[in-house]
Short mmCIF file of C-alpha atoms and ligand atoms in Angstrom, two decimals:
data_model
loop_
_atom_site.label_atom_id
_atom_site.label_comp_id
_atom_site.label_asym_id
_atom_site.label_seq_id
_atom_site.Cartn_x
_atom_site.Cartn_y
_atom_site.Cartn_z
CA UNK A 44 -32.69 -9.06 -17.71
CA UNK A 45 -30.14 -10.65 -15.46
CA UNK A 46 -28.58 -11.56 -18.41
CA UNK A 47 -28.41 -8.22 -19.96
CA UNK A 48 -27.07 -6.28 -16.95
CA UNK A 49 -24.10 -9.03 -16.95
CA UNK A 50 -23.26 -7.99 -20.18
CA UNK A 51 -23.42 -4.32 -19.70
CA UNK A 52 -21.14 -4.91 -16.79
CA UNK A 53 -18.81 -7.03 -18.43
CA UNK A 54 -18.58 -4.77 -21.59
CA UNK A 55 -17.92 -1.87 -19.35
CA UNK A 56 -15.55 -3.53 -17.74
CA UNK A 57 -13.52 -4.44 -21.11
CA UNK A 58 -13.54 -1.13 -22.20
CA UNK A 59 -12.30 -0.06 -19.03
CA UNK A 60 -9.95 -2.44 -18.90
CA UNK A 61 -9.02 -1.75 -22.73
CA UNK A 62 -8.67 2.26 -22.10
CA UNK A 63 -6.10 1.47 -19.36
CA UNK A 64 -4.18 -0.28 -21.61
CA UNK A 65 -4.50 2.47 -24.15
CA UNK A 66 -0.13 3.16 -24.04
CA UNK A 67 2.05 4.56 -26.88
CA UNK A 68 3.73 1.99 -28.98
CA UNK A 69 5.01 3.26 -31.74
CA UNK A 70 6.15 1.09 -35.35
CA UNK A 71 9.91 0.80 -34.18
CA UNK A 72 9.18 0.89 -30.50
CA UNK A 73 6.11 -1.65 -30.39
CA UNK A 74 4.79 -2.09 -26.76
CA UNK A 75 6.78 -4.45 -24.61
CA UNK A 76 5.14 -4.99 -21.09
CA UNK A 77 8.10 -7.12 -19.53
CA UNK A 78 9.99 -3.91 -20.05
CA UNK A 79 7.12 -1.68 -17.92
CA UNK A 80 7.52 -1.33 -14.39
CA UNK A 81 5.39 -3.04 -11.67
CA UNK A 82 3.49 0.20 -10.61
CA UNK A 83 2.70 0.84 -14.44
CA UNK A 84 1.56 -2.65 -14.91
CA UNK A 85 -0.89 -2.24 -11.64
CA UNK A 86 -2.64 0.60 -12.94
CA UNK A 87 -3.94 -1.88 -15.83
CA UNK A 88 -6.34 -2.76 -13.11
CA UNK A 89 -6.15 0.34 -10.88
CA UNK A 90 -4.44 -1.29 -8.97
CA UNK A 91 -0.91 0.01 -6.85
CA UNK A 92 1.87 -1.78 -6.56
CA UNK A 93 3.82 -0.30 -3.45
CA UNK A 94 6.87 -0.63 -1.18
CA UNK A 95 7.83 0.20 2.13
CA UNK A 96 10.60 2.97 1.99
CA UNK A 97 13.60 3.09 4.50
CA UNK A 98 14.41 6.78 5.06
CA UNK A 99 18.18 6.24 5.69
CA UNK A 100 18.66 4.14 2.71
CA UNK A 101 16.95 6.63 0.56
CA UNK A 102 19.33 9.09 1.92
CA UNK A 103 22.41 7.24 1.47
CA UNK A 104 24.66 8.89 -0.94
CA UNK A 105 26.43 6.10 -2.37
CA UNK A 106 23.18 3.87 -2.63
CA UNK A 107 21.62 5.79 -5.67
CA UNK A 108 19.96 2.24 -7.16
CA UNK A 109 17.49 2.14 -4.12
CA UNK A 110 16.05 6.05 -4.47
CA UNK A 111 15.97 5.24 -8.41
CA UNK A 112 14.05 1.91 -7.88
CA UNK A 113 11.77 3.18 -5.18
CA UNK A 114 10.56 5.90 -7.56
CA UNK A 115 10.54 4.08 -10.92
CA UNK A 116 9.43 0.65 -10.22
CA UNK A 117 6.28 1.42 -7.70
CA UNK A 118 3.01 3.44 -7.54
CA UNK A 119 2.68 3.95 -3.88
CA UNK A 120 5.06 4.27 -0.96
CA UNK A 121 4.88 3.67 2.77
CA UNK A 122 7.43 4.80 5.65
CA UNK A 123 9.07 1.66 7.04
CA UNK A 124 9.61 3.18 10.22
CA UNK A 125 9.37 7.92 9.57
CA UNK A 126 5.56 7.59 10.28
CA UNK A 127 5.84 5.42 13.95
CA UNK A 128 4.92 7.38 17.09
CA UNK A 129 8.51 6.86 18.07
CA UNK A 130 9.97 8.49 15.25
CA UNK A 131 7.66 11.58 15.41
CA UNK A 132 7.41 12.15 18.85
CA UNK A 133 10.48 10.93 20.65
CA UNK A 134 10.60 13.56 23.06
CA UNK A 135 7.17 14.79 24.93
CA UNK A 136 5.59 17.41 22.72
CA UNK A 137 8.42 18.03 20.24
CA UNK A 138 7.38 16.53 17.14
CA UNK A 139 10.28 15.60 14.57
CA UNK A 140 8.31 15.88 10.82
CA UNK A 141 11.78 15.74 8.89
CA UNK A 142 11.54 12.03 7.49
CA UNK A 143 7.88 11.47 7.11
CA UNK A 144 7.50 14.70 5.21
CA UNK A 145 10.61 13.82 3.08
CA UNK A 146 8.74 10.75 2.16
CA UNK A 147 5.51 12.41 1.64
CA UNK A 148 7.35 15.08 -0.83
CA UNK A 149 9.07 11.98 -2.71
CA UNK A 150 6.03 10.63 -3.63
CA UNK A 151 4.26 13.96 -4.50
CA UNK A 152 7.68 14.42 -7.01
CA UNK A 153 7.29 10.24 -8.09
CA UNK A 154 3.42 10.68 -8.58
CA UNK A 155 3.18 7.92 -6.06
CA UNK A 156 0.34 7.98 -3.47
CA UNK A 157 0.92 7.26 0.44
CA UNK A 158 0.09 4.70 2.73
CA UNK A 159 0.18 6.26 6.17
CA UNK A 160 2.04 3.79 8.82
CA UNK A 161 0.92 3.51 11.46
CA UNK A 162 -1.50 6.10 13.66
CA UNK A 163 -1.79 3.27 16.97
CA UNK A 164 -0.04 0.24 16.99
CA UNK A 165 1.82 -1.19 20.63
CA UNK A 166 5.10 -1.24 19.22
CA UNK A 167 7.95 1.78 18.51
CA UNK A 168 5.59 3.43 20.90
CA UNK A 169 8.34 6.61 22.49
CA UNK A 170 9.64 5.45 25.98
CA UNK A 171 8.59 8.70 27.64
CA UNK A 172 4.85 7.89 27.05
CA UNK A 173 5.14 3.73 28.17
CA UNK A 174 7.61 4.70 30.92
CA UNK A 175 5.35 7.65 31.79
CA UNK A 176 2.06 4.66 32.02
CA UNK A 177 4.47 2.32 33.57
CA UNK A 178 5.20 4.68 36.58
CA UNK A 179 2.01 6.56 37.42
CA UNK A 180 2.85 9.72 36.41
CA UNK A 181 0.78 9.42 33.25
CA UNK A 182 -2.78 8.64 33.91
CA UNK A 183 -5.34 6.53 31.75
CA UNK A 184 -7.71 9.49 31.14
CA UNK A 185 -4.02 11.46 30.25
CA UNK A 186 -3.47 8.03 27.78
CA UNK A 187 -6.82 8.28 26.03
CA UNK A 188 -6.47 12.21 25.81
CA UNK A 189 -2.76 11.57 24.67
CA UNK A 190 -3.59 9.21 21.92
CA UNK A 191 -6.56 11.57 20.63
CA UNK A 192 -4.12 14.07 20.35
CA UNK A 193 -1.62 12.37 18.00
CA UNK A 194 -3.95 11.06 15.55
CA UNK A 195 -5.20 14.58 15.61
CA UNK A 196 -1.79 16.23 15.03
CA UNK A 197 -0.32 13.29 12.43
CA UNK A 198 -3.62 13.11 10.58
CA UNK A 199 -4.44 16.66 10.25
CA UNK A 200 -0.60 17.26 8.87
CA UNK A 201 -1.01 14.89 6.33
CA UNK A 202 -4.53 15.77 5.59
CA UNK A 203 -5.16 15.01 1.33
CA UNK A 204 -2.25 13.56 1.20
CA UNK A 205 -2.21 10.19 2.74
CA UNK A 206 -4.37 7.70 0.47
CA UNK A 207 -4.80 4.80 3.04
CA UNK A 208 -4.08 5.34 6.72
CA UNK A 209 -2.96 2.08 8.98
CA UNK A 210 -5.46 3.36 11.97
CA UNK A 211 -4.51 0.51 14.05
CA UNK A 212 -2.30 -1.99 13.72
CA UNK A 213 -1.80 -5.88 15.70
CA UNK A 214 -4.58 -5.28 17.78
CA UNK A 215 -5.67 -8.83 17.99
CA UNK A 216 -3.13 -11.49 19.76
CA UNK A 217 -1.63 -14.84 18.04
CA UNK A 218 -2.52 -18.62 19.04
CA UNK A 219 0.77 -18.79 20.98
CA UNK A 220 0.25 -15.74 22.86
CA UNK A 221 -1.25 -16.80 26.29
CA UNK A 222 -3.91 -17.22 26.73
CA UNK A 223 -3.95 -18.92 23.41
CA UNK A 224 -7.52 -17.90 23.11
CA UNK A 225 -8.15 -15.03 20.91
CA UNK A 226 -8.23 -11.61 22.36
CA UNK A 227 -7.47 -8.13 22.28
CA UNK A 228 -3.29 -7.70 22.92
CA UNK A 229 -0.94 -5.17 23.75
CA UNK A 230 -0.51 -2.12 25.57
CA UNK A 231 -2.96 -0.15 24.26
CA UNK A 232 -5.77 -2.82 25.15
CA UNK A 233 -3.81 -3.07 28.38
CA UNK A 234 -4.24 0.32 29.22
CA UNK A 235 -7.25 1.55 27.64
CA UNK A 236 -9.59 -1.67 26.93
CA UNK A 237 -10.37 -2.61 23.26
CA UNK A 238 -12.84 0.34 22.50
CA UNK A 239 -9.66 2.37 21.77
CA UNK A 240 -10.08 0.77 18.33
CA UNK A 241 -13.69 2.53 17.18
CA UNK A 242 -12.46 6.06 19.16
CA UNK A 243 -9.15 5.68 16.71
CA UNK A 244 -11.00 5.24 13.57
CA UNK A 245 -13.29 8.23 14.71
CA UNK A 246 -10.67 10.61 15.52
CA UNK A 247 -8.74 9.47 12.08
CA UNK A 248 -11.72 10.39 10.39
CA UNK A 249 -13.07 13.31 11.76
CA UNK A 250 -9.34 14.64 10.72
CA UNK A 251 -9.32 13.43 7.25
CA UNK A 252 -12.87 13.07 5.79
CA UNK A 253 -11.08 11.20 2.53
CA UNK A 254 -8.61 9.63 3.71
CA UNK A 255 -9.50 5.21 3.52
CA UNK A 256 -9.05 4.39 7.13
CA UNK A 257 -7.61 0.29 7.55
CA UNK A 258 -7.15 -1.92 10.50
CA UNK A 259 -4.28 -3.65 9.30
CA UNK A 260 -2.52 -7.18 10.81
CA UNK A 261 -0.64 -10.52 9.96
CA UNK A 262 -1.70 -14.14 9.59
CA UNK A 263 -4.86 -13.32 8.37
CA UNK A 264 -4.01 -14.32 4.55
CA UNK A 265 -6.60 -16.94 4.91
CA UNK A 266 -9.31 -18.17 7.45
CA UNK A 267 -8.78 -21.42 9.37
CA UNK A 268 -11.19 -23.10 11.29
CA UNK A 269 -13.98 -20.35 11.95
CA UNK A 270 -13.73 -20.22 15.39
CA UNK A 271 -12.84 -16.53 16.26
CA UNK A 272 -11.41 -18.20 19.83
CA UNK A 273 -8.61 -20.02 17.64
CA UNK A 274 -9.03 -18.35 13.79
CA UNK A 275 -7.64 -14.89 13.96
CA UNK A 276 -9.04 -14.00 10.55
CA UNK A 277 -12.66 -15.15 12.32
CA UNK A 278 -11.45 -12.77 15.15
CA UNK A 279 -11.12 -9.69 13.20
CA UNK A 280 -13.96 -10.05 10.55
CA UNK A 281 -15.92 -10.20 13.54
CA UNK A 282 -14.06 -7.71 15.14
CA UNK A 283 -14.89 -5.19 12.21
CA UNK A 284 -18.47 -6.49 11.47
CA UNK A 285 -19.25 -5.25 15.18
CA UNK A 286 -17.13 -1.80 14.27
CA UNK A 287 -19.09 -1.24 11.26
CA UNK A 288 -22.47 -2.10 12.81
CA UNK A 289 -21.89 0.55 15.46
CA UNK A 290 -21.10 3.04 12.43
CA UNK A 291 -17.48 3.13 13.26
CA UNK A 292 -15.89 4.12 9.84
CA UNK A 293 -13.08 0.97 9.36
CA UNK A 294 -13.20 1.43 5.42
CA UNK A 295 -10.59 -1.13 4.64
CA UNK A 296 -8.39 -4.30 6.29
CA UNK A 297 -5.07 -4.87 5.33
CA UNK A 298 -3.67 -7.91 5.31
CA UNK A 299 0.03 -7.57 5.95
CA UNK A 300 1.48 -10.86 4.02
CA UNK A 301 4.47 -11.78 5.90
CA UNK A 302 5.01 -15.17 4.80
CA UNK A 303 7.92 -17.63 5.13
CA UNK A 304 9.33 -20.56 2.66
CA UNK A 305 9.44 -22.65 5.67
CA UNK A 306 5.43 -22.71 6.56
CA UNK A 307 2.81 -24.43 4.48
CA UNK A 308 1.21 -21.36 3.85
CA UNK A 309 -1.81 -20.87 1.18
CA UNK A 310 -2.77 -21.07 -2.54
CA UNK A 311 -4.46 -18.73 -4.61
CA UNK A 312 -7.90 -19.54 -4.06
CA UNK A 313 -8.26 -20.04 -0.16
CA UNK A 314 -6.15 -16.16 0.17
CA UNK A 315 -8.83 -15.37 -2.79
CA UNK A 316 -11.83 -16.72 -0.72
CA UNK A 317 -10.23 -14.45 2.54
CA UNK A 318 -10.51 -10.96 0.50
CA UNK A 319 -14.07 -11.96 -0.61
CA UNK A 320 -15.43 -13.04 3.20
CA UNK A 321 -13.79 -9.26 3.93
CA UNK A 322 -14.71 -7.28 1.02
CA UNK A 323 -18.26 -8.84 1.95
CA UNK A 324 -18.48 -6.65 4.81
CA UNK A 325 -18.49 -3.53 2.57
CA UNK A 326 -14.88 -2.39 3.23
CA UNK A 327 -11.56 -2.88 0.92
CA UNK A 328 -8.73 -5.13 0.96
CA UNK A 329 -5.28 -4.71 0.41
CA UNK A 330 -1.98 -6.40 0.49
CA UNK A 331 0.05 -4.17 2.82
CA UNK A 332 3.66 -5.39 3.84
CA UNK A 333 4.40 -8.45 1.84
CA UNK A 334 8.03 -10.92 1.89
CA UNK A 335 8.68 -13.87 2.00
CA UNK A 336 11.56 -15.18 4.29
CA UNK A 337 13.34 -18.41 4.08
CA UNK A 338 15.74 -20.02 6.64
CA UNK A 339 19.29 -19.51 5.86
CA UNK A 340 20.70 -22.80 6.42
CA UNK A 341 24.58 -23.10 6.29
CA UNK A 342 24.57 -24.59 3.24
CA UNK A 343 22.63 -21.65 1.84
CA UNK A 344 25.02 -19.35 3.23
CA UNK A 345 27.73 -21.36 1.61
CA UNK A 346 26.14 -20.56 -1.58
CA UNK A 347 24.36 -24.68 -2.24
CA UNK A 348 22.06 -23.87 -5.32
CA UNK A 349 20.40 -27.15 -4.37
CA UNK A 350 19.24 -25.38 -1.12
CA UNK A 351 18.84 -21.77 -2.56
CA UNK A 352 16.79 -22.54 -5.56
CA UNK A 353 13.60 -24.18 -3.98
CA UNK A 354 13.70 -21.51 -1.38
CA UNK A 355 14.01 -18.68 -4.79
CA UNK A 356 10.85 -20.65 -5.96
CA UNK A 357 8.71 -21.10 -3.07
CA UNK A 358 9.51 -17.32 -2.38
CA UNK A 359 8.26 -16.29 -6.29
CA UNK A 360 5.35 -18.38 -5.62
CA UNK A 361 3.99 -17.36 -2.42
CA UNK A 362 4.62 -13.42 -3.43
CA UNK A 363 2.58 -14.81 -6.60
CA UNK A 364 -0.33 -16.26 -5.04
CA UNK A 365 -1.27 -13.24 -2.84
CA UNK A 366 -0.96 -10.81 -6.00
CA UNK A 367 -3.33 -13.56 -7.75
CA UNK A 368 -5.48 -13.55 -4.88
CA UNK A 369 -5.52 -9.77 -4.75
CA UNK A 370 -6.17 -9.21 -8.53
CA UNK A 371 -9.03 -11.20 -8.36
CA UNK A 372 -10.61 -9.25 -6.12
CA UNK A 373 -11.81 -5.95 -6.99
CA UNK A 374 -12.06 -4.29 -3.18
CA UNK A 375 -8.09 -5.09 -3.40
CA UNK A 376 -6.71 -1.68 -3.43
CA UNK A 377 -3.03 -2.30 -3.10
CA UNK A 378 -0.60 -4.59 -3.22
CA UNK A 379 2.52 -3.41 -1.12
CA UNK A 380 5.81 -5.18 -0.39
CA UNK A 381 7.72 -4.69 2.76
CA UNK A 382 11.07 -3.60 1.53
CA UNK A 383 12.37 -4.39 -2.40
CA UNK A 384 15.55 -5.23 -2.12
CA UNK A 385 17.57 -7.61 0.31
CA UNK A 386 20.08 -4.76 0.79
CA UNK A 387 17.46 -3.21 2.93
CA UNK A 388 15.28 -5.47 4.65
CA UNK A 389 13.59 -5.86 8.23
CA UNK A 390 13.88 -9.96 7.97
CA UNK A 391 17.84 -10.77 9.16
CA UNK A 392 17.71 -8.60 11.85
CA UNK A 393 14.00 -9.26 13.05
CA UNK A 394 14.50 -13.47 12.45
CA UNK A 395 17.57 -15.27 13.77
CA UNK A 396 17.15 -18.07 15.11
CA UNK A 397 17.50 -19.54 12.72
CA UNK A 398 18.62 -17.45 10.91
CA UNK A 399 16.11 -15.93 8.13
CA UNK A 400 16.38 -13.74 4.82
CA UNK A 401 15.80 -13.31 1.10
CA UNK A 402 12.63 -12.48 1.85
CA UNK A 403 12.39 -9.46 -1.04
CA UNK A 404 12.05 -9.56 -4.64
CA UNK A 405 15.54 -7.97 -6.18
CA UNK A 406 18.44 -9.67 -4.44
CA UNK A 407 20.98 -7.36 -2.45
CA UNK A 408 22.90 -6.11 -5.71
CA UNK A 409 19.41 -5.39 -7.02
CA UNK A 410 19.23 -7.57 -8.88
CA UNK A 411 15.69 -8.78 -9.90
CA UNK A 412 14.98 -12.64 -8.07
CA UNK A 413 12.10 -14.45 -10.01
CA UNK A 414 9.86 -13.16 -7.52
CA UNK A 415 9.96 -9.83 -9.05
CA UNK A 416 9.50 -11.86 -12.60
CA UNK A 417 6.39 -13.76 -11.43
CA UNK A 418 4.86 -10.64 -9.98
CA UNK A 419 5.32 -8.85 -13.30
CA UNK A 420 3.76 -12.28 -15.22
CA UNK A 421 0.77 -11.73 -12.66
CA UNK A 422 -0.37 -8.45 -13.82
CA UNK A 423 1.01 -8.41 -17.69
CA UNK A 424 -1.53 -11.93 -17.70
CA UNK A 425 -4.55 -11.18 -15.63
CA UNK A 426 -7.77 -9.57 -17.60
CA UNK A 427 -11.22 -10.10 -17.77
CA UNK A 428 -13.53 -11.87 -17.42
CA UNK A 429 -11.98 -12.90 -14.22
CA UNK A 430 -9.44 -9.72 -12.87
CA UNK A 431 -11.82 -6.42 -13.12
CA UNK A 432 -10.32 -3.10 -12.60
CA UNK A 433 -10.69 -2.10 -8.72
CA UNK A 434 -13.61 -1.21 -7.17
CA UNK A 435 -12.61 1.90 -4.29
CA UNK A 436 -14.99 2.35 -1.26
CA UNK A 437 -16.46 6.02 -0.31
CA UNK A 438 -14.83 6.73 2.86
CA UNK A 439 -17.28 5.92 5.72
CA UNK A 440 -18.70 9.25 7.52
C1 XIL B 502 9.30 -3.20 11.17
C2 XIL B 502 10.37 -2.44 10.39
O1 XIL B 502 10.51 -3.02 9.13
C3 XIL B 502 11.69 -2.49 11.14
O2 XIL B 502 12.65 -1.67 10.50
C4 XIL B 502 11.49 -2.04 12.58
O3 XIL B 502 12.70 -2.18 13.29
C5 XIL B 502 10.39 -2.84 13.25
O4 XIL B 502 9.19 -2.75 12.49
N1 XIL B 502 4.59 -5.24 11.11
C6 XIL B 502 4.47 -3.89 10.92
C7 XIL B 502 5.66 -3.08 10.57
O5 XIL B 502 3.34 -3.37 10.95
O6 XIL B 502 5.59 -1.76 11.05
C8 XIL B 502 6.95 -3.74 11.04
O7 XIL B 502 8.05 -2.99 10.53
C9 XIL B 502 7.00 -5.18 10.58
C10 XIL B 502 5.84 -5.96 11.15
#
């Protein structure tokens, strides 16, 4: 019997697997997958290959290779910056929709779908609302009744049209934060305490019943020792077993993937073995902002191949081993990178000292760096009976 349904599933599974492969090759034009695009290769195993999208640079008239490769080469989109609470509310009241609806029209036009960035995170929060806590004249009660409000307002706008929404992002401090112990960070724990966190996911939902709602951070790739006072992977599993057990709807945690050459970082099977402990609490998984930096030594900068090529490797194969990770796992929804190009990337001016870049997968002319190459390899080799086409939570009620 056990036997039997095992079979069922995995023949299902092959002709799943075999009907999204179903493409037109023709005699003189036989099917060539190194010549398909990331996104189309995803949807081999439903899943989406995204990237982060910097308004201006999509805008810039004489930088027509970055609009053409943000709508050909990926599946899903998500605002680098249009979708912050700064950028859509920087004065009191007056919402500014121009960018983030720009965005969401590109992707209606690419056939892309949207992750929505970010509904309550303590960063690019507008200075009239922390100025306004940091002087009095904006009370706690006010906060809570503020923060309602925008997920509210952002939410309902994009209502159908957002796939995944970022409910809250960096919630949970780092082992060098003090105190070192694990805990609840920023201003909006500051201000408000941590239950915030299950009244954002509840006003995110009640404004978009479909919408998949994610807690999203970084350095949670893998789990460490178990402790959740020193393993911040421990720390939020915990944190969303707790959310989930109160019937907060957290239908997803994304796992942002901002790795570095320099670090010892992970392999396959231990980021593998983090989806599964999450996907094991019912919700999805997803790769959601994903480079790789590397230190830019002098003698990189002076153009040493002996010091750029193991840093072009290590970067191919840590973007590789959380795309393995994430097709093995079937609650792995997404896989997004954080910026495509070096032209246009958050690393050089975020990292310096020392400084850091090459962190994307085409190279600053666009061309594509054997990142891009491995990622491709990735999804043109992965099939069954291992990598299953994706398996999509309900949105929690
Ligand atoms: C970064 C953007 O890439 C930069 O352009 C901006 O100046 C700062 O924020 N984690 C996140 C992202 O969730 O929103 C951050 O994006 C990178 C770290």
């Amino acid at each position: 019997m056990k036997q039997r349904r095992w079979i069922t599933v995995g023949a299902v599974a092959v002709a799943t697997v075999a009907a999204l492969n179903a493409v037109p090759a023709t005699a003189n034009r036989p099917y060539d997958p190194t010549a398909q695009s990331l996104g189309a290769l995803g949807q081999r195993h439903g899943l989406q290959v995204g990237t982060a999208v910097d308004l201006a640079a999509l805008n810039d008239a004489n930088d027509p290779q970055y609009r053409r490769l943000a709508a050909s080469e990926f599946s899903s989109v998500t605002a680098e910056n249009a979708m912050k609470w700064e950028s859509l509310e920087p004065t009191r009241g007056v919402y500014d929709w121009a960018a983030a609806d720009q965005l969401v029209e590109f992707a209606r036009r690419n056939k892309q779908s949207v992750r929505g960035h970010v509904l309550v995170w303590h960063s690019q929060l507008p200075t009239w609302l922390t100025s306004g806590v940091a002087d009095g004249s904006i009370s706690k009660q006010e906060l809570r009744e503020l923060l309602r409000k925008h997920i509210t307002t952002v939410v309902s706008r994009y209502k159908g049209k957002i796939w995944q929404w970022d409910v809250v992002n960096e919630a949970v401090s780092d082992p060098w934060d003090t105190p070192s112990t694990l805990h609840y960070k920023g201003f909006w724990a500051q201000n408000l305490g941590p239950g915030y966190i299950a009244d954002a996911f509840r006003w995110a939902r009640a404004a978009d019943p479909r919408a998949l709602l994610f807690y999203n951070d970084y350095n949670i790739e893998a789990f460490g020792s178990g402790n959740p006072a020193d393993d911040k992977s421990q720390f939020v599993y915990d944190m969303v077993k707790g959310l989930r057990a109160q019937g907060v709807p957290v239908d997803g945690i994304g796992s942002q993937g901002h790795l570095g050459t320099q670090y010892g970082n992970y392999d396959t099977l231990q980021v593998t073995a983090a989806l599964k402990k999450f996907t094991s609490l019912g919700v999805a998984t997803a790769f959601t902002e994903v480079d790789v930096r590397s230190e830019l030594t002098e003698a990189v900068q002076a153009g040493n191949s002996a010091e750029i090529n193991p840093r072009l490797q290590a970067s191919a194969a840590n973007f590789s081993v959380l795309m393995k990770a994430c097709l093995a796992v079937r609650s792995c929804l997404s896989y997004t990178v954080w910026g495509f190009t070096d032209r246009h990337s958050w690393v050089p001016g975020w990292f310096n000292e020392p400084p850091q870049g090459m962190a994307t997968i085409y190279d600053e002319n666009y061309q594509p760096k054997r990142a891009y190459h491995e990622l491709k390899s990735d999804l043109i080799f992965a099939g069954p009976p291992y990598v299953l086409p994706r398996i999509a939570p309900k949105p929690r009620r």
